[in-house]
Structures are given as structure tokens and as C-alpha cells.
mmCIF file of C-alpha atoms and ligand atoms in Angstrom:
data_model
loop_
_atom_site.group_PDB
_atom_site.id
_atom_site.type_symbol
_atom_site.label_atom_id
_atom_site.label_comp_id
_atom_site.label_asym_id
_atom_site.label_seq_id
_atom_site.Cartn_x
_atom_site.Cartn_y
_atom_site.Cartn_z
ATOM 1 C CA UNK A 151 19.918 21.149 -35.534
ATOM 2 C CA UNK A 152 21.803 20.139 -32.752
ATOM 3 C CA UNK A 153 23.207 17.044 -32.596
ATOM 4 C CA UNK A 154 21.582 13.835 -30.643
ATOM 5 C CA UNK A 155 22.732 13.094 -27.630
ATOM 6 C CA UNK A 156 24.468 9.592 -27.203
ATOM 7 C CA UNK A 157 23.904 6.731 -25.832
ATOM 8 C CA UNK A 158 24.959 2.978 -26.091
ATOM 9 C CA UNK A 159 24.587 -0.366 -24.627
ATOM 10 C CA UNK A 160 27.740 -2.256 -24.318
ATOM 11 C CA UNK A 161 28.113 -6.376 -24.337
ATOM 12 C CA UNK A 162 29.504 -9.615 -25.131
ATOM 13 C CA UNK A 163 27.182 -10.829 -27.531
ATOM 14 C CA UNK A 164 25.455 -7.628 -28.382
ATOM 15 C CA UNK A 165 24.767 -8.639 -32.162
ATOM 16 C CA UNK A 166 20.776 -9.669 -30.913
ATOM 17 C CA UNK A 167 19.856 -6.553 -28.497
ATOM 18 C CA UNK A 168 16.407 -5.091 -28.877
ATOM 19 C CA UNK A 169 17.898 -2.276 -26.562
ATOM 20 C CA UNK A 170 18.727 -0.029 -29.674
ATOM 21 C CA UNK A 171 14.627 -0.567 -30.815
ATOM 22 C CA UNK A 172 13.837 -0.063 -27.650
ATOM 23 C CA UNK A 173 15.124 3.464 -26.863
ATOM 24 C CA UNK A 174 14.044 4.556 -30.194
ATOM 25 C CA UNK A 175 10.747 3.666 -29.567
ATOM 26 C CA UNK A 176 10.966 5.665 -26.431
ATOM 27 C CA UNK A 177 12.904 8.479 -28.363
ATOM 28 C CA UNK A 178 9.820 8.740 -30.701
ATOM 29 C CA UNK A 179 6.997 8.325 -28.006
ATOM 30 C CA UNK A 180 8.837 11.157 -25.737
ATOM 31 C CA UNK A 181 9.976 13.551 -28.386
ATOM 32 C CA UNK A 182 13.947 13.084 -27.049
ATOM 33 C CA UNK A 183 16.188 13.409 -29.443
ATOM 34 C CA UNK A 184 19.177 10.938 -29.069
ATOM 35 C CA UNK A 185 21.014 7.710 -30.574
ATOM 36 C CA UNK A 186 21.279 5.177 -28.892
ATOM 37 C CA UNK A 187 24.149 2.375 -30.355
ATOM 38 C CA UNK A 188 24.918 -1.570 -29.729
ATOM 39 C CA UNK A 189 28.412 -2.014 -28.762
ATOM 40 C CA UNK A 190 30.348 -5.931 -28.627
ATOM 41 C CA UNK A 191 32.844 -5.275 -25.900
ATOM 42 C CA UNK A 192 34.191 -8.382 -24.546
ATOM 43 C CA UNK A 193 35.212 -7.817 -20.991
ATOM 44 C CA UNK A 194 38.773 -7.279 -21.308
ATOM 45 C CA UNK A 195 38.320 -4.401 -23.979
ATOM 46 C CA UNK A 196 35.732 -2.846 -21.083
ATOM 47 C CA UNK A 197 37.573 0.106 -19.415
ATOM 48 C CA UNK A 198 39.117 1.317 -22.913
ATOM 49 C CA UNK A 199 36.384 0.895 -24.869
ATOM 50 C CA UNK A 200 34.565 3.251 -21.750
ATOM 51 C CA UNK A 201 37.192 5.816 -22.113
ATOM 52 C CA UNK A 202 36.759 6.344 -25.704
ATOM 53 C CA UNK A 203 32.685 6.299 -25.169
ATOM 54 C CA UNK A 204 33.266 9.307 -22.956
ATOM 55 C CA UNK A 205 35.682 11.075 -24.575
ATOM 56 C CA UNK A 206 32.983 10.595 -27.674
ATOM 57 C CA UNK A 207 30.542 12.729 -25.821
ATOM 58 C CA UNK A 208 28.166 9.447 -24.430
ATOM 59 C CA UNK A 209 25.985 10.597 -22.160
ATOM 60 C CA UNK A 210 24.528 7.456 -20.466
ATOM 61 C CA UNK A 211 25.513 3.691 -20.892
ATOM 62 C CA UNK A 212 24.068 0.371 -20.293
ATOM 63 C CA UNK A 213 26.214 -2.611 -19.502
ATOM 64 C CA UNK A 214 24.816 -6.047 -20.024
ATOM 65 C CA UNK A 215 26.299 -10.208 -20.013
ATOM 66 C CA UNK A 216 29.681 -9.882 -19.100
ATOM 67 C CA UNK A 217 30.075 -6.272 -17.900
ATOM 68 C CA UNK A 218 27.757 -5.309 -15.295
ATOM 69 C CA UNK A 219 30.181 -6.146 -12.533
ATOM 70 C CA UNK A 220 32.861 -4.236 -14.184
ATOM 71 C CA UNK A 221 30.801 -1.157 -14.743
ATOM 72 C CA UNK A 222 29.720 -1.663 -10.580
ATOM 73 C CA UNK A 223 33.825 -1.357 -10.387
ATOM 74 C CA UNK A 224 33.654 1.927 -12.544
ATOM 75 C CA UNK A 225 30.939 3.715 -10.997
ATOM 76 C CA UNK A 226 32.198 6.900 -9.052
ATOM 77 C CA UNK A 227 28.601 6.242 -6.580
ATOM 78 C CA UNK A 228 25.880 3.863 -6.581
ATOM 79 C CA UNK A 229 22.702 3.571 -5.719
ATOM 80 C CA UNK A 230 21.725 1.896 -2.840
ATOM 81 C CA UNK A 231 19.990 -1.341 -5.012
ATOM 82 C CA UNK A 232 23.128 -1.842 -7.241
ATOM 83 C CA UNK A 233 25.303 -1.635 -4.157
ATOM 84 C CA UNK A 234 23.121 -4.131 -2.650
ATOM 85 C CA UNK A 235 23.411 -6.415 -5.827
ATOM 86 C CA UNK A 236 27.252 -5.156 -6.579
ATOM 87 C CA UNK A 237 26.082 -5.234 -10.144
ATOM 88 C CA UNK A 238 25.316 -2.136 -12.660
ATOM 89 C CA UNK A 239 22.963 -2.483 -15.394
ATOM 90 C CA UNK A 240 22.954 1.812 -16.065
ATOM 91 C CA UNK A 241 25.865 4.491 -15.743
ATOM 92 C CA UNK A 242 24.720 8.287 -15.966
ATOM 93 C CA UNK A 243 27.966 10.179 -17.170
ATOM 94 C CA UNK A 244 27.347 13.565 -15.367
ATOM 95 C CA UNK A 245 27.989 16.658 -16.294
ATOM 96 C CA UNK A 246 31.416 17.154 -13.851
ATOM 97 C CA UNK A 247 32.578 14.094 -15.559
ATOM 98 C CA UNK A 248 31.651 11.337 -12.476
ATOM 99 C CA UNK A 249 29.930 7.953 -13.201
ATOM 100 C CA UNK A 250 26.485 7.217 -11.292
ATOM 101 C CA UNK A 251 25.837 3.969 -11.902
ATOM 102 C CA UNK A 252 22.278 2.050 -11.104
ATOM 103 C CA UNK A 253 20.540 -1.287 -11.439
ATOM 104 C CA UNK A 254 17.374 -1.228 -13.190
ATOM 105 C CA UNK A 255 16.305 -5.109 -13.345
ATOM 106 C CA UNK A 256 14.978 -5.863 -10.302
ATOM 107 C CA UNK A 257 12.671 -2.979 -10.356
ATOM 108 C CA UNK A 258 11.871 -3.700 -14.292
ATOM 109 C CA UNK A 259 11.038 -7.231 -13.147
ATOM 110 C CA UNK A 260 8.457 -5.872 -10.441
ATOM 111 C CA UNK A 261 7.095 -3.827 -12.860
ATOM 112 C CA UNK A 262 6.547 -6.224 -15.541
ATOM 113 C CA UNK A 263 4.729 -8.906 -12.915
ATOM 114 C CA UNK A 264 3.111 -6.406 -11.187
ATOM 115 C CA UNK A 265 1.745 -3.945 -13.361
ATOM 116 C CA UNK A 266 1.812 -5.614 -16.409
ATOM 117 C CA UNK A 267 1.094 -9.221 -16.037
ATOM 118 C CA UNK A 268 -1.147 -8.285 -13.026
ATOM 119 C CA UNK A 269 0.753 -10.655 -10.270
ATOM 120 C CA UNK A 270 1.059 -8.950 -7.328
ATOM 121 C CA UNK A 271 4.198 -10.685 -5.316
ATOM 122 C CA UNK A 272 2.717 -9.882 -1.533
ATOM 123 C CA UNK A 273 2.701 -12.887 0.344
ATOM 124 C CA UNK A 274 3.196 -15.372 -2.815
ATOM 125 C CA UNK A 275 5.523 -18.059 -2.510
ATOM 126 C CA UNK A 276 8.607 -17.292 -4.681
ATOM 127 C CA UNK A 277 10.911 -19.995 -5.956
ATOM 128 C CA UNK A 278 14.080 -18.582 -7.317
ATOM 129 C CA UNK A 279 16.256 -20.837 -9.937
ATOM 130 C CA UNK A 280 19.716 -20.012 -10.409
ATOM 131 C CA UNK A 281 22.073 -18.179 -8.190
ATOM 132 C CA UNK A 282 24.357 -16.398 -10.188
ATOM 133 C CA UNK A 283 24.603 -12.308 -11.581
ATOM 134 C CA UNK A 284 20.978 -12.084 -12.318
ATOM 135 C CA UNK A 285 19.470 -13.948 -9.458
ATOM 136 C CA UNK A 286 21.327 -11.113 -7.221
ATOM 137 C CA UNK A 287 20.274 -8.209 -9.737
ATOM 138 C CA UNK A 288 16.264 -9.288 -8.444
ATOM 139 C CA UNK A 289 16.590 -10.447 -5.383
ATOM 140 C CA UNK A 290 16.682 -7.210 -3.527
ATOM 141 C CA UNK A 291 13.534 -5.754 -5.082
ATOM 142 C CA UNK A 292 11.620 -8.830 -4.981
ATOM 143 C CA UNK A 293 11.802 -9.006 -1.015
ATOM 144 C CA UNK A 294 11.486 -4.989 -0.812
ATOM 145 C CA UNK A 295 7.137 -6.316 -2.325
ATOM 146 C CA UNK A 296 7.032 -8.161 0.885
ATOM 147 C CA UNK A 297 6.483 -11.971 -0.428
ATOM 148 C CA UNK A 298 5.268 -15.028 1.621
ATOM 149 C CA UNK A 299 8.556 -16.556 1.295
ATOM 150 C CA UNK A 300 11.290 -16.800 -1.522
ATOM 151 C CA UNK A 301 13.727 -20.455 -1.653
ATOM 152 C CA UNK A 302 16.697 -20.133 -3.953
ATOM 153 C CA UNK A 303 17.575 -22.877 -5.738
ATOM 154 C CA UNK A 304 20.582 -23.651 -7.124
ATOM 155 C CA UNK A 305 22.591 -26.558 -8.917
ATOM 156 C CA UNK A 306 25.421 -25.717 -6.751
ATOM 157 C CA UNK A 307 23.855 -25.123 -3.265
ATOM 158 C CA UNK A 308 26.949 -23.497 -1.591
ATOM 159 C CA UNK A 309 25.719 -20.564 -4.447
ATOM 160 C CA UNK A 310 22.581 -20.456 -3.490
ATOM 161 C CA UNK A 311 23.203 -19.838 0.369
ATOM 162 C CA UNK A 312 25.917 -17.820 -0.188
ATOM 163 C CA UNK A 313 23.035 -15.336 -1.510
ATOM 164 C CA UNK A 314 20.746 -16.173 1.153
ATOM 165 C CA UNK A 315 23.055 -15.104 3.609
ATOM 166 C CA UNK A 316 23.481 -11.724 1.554
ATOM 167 C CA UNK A 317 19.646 -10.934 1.627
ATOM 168 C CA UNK A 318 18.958 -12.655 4.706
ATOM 169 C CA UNK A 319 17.823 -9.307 6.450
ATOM 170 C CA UNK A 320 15.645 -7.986 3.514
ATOM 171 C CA UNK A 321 12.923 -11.000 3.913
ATOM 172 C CA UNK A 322 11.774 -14.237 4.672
ATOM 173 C CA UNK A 323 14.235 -16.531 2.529
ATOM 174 C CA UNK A 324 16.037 -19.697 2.165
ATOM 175 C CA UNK A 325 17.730 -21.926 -0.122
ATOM 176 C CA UNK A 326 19.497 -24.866 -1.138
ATOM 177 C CA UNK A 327 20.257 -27.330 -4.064
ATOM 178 C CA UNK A 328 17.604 -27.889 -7.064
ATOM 179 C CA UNK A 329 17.010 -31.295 -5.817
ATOM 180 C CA UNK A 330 16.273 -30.453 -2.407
ATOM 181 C CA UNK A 331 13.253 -29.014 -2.307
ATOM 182 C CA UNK A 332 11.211 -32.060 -0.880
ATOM 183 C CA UNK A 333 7.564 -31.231 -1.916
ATOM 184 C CA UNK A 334 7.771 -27.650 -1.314
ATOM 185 C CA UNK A 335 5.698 -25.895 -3.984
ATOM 186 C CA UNK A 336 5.204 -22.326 -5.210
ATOM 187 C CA UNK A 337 2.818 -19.747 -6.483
ATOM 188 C CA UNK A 338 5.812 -18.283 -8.971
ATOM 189 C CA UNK A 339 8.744 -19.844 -10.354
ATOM 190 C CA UNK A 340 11.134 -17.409 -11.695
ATOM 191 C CA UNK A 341 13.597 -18.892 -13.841
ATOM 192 C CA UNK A 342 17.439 -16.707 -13.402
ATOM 193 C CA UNK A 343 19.627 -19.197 -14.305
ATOM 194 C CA UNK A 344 21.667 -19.154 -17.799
ATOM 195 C CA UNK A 345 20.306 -22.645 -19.141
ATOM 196 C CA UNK A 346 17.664 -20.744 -21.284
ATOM 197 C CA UNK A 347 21.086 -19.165 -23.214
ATOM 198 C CA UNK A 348 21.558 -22.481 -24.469
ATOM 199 C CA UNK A 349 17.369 -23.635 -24.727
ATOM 200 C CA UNK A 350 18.135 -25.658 -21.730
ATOM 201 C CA UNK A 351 15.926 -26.275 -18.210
ATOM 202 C CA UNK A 352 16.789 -26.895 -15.008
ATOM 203 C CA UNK A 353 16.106 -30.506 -13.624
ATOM 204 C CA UNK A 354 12.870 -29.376 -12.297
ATOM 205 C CA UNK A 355 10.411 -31.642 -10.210
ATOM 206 C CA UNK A 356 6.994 -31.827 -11.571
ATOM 207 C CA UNK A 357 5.177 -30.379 -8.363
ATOM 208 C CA UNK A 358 6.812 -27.462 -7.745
ATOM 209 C CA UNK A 359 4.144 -25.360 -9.077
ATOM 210 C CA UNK A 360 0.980 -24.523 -7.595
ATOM 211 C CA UNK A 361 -1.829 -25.337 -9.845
ATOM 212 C CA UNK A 362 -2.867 -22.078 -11.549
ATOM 213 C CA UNK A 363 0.176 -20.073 -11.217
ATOM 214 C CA UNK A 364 2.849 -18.189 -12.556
ATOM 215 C CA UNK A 365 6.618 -19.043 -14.301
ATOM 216 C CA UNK A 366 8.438 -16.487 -15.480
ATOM 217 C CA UNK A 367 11.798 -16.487 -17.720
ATOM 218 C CA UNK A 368 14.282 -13.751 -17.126
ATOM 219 C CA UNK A 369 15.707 -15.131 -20.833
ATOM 220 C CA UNK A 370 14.115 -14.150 -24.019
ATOM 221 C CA UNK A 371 14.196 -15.711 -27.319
ATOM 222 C CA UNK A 372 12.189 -15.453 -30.423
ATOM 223 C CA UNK A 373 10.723 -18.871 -29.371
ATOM 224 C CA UNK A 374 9.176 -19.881 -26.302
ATOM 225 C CA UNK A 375 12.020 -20.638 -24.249
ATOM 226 C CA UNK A 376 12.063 -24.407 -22.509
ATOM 227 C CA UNK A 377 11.086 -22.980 -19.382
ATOM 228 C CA UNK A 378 8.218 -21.210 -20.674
ATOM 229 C CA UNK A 379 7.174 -24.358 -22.156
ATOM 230 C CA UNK A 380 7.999 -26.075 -19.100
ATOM 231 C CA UNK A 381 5.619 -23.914 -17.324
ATOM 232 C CA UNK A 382 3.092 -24.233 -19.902
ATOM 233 C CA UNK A 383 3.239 -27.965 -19.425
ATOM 234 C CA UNK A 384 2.807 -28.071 -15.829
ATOM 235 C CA UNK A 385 -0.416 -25.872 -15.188
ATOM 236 C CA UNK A 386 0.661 -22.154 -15.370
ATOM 237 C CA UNK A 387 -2.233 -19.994 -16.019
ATOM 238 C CA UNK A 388 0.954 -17.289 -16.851
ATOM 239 C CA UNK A 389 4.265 -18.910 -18.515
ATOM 240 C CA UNK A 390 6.578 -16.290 -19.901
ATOM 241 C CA UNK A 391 9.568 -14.825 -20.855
ATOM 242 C CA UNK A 392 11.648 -11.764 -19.944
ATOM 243 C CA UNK A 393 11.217 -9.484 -22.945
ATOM 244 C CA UNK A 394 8.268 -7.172 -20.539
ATOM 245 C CA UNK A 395 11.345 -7.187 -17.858
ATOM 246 C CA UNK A 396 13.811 -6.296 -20.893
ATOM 247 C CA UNK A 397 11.680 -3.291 -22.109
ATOM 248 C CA UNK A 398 10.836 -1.747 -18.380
ATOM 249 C CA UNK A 399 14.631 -2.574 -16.982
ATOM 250 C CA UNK A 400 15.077 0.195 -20.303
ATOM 251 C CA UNK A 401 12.077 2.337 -19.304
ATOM 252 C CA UNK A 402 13.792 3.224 -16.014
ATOM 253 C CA UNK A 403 17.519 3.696 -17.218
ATOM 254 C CA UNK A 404 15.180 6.273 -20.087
ATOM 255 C CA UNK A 405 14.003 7.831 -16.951
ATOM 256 C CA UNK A 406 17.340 8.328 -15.419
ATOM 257 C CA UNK A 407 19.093 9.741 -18.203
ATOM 258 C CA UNK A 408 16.421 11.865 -19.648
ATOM 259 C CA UNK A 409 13.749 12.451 -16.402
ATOM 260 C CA UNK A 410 10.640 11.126 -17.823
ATOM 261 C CA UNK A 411 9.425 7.410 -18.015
ATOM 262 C CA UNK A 412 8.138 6.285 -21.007
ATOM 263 C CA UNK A 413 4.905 4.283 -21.830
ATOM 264 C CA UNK A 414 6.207 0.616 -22.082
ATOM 265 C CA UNK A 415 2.920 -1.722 -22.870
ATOM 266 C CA UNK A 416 2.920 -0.467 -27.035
ATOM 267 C CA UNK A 417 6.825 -1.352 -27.059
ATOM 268 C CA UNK A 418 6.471 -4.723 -25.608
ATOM 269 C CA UNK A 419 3.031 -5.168 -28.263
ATOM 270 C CA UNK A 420 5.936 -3.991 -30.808
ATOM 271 C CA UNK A 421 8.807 -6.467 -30.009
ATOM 272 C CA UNK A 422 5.739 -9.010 -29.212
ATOM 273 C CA UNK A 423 4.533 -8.798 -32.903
ATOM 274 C CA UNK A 424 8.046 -8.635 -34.515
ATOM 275 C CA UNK A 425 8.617 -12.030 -33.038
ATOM 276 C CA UNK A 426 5.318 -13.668 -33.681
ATOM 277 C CA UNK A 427 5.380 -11.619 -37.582
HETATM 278 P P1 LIG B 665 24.296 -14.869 -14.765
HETATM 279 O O1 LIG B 665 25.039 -13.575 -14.562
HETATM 280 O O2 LIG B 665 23.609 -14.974 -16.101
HETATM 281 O O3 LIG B 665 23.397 -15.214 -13.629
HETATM 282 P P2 LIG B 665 26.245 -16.710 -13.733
HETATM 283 O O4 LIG B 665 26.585 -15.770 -12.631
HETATM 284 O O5 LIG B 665 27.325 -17.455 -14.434
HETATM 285 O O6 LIG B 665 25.450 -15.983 -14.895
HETATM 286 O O7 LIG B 665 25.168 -17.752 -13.155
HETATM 287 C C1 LIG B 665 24.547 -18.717 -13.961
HETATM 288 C C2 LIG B 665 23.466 -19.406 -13.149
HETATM 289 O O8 LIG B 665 22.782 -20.344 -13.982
HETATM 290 C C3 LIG B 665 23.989 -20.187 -11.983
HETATM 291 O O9 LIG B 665 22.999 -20.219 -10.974
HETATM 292 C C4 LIG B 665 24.179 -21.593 -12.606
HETATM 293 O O10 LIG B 665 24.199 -22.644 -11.666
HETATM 294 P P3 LIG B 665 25.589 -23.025 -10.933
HETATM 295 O O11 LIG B 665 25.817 -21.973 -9.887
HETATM 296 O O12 LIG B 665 25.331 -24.375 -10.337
HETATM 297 O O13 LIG B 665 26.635 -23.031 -12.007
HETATM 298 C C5 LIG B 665 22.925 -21.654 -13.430
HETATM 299 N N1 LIG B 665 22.945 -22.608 -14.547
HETATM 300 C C6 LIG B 665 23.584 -22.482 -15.730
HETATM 301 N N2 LIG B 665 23.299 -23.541 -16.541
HETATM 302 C C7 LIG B 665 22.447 -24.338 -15.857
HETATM 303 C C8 LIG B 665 21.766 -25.565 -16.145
HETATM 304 N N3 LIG B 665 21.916 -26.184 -17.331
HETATM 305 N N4 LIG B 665 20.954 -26.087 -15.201
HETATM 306 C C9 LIG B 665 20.784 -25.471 -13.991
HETATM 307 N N5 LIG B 665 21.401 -24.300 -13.658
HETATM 308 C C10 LIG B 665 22.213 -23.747 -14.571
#
């Protein structure tokens, strides 16, 4: 038998991916046959450690925390929603040796609210925490469903309209610091900022959420993250964290690499129960 083709995720930590479950899972459900491997590659090690993938025969890579701006440096083309972001999440080695690289978390995001969790983003009223690397990674495919209006806030506010001023033209958005938002309040708080890494929460006012509706957690954890709770706390008919987002961001790099899309709701009911088991 031939052997599998490869395929690897690269970060820095890797040691808790569900990536490598993931892809099996698809592996299984789509009758591919490949490996797919978690790699710890600080940022410095990056560009070596990519060499030595190739040269190893990999045939498609994912890039997570620290190295998805490096692997945007790498890429030989982009598509036009990682340009946008200047972030990669997905490289495709071709065959003549060249680097496509891709983002697939804004549109796994979509998917997971959308189709999943049943929350269609047309004209809601978006608040976006953080401003950093995964704040841009959504942005672009959040304004591309046409919401009511997205604020960005950040704890630095210079951040946050720096990327206002990047999207500007894709939608109706502003922005400004955390503690500036002055009784606004939203239909869906989407929590990008890296405090969940650490269990922590934004300073958050308590009326920033429409009664009834929706916070959602790009972080995942095998607990509810303090966000989640937070949202739980303050009314959210739907508080949750990223681990639908994780497993359809995958879905769509699967799709690139091996030109079919897998069925994602029995992997998240998989990860779902090996957290709750
Ligand atoms: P990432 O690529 O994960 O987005 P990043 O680019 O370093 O990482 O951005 C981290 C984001 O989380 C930023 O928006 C940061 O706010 P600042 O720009 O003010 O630093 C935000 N962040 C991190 N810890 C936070 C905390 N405890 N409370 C509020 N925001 C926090």
C-alpha cells in the first residue's frame, strides 16, 4: 500500500491540539488516506523546520499561535481573505513546489454561527473584543454576511481603530476602547482577545448584551471558559466556545488539500463528549 500522504499542524504550544483528532476523523469519514502530525515550532525555528517538512514529502500545513503571520510571509500567493487579514492559517504545497497559502477562520467562524448554532449575522449588532491576530483573521468574513453594525473593542483603542480603518470599506464598523462603549448594546458578543489563554475576561459592562442573545468564545478549553460563563451570567440564550469554529476552520483547509468537505456536526459531538466524558 502506498504510503499516506502528510500533513501537519505546526505551533508554539502544540502539546493540546485536537487538530491531529480532527483530520483523522475526517480521514475516516472520507475514506482519505493520510497522517496528519502536531508539530511545537517556536517561531524562530519556523522557516527551517518548513524546509525540512517539505523536503519530507508534506503535502499541506497548518500554522497556528505564533506562526500564521510567518507562514503569510512564506506563501508564494494568497488568497484574497488571507491577504486581506495578512495572516495564514493553511499552506497547500503544490505539486511545482510553490506555497498557496489561505485563511480558513473567518469562514469556519461563519459556519459554525450560521449553520451550526443557527445565528444568522444579517443585520445583528456585532461587538468585537480584542484587536489583535485573530480579531483580523474574522473580521473580513464577518462583514462579507452583511451585519447591522460591528464596534471593535479593544483595551488599547489605537488597536482597535487601527483595524477599523483596515476594514472600513467592507461594512458598517467602528471602534474604540473597552470602556467606551457608553450604553451601546449588542445582539452577539464575540470574544477574540487572548484573556481566555489565561481563564481571564475582559472588563466587560453588564449591559452590553441584548437580552436573549448570543456570546461566543474564539478560545476553547475543556471547561467553560470565563467568557462563556460570563455570557451565561448575563442572559445569553447561546454562550459558547470556539471548538465548532476549531473543527470547521479544519473542515475547509480538508477541503483544500484533498477537494471534498467533510461532515463536521459528529466531530464536534466527538470532541464535545471527550470533554464532558
Ligand atoms: P492574537 O493573535 O491571539 O489575537 P495578539 O495579536 O497578541 O494575539 O492580540 C491579543 C488581543 O487580546 C489584543 O486585542 C489584546 O488587547 P491589547 O491590544 O490591549 O493588548 C487582548 N487582550 C489580551 N489579554 C487581555 C485582557 N486580559 N483583557 C482584555 N484584552 C486582552
Amino acid at each position: 500500500m502506498a504510503n499516506p500522504d502528510l500533513y501537519a499542524v505546526f505551533g508554539h504550544p502544540i502539546r493540546h491540539s485536537q487538530s491531529p483528532t480532527i483530520h483523522r476523523l475526517f480521514a475516516d469519514q472520507t475514506g482519505q488516506v493520510l497522517e496528519y502530525v502536531a508539530r511545537d515550532v517556536p517561531a524562530e525555528n519556523f522557516e527551517a523546520s518548513l524546509r525540512d517538512y517539505v523536503a519530507s514529502g508534506g503535502r499541506g500545513l497548518n500554522c497556528t499561535i505564533p506562526l500564521k503571520e510567518l507562514a503569510y510571509g512564506v506563501a508564494d500567493e494568497t488568497s484574497a481573505r488571507a491577504t486581506h487579514c495578512g495572516a495564514v492559517n493553511t499552506l497547500v504545497l503544490r505539486k511545482d513546489g510553490s506555497l498557496f497559502g489561505d485563511n480558513t477562520d473567518g469562514i469556519g467562524l461563519v459556519r459554525d454561527l450560521q449553520q451550526n448554532l443557527g445565528i444568522p449575522l444579517h443585520n445583528l449588532d456585532i461587538l468585537l473584543l480584542g484587536a489583535g491576530g485573530a480579531g483580523r483573521g474574522i473580521l473580513g468574513p464577518i462583514l462579507a454576511c452583511r451585519p447591522g453594525q460591528v464596534f471593535v473593542a479593544n483595551r488599547t483603542a489605537t488597536r482597535a481603530l487601527d483595524l477599523v480603518r483596515q476594514f472600513d470599506r467592507q461594512g458598517k464598523l467602528a471602534g474604540g476602547a473597552l470602556e467606551q462603549l457608553g450604553g451601546r448594546c449588542f445582539d452577539l458578543v464575540i470574544n477574540a482577545t487572548a484573556a481566555s489563554l489565561t481563564n481571564d475576561l475582559p472588563v466587560l459592562q453588564d449591559d452590553i448584551l441584548k437580552p436573549g442573545g448570543f456570546c461566543y468564545d474564539l478560545a476553547y478549553a475543556s471547561q467553560p471558559t470565563a467568557f462563556v460563563r460570563w455570557g451565561k451570567m448575563h442572559g445569553a440564550s447561546v454562550s459558547v466556545d470556539g471548538i465548532g469554529m476549531l473543527v470547521e476552520q479544519a473542515a475547509e483547509a480538508f477541503r483544500l488539500w484533498r477537494g471534498v468537505l467533510p461532515e463536521t456536526a459528529s466531530v464536534i459531538d466527538h470532541l464535545n463528549q471527550a470533554r464532558s466524558g
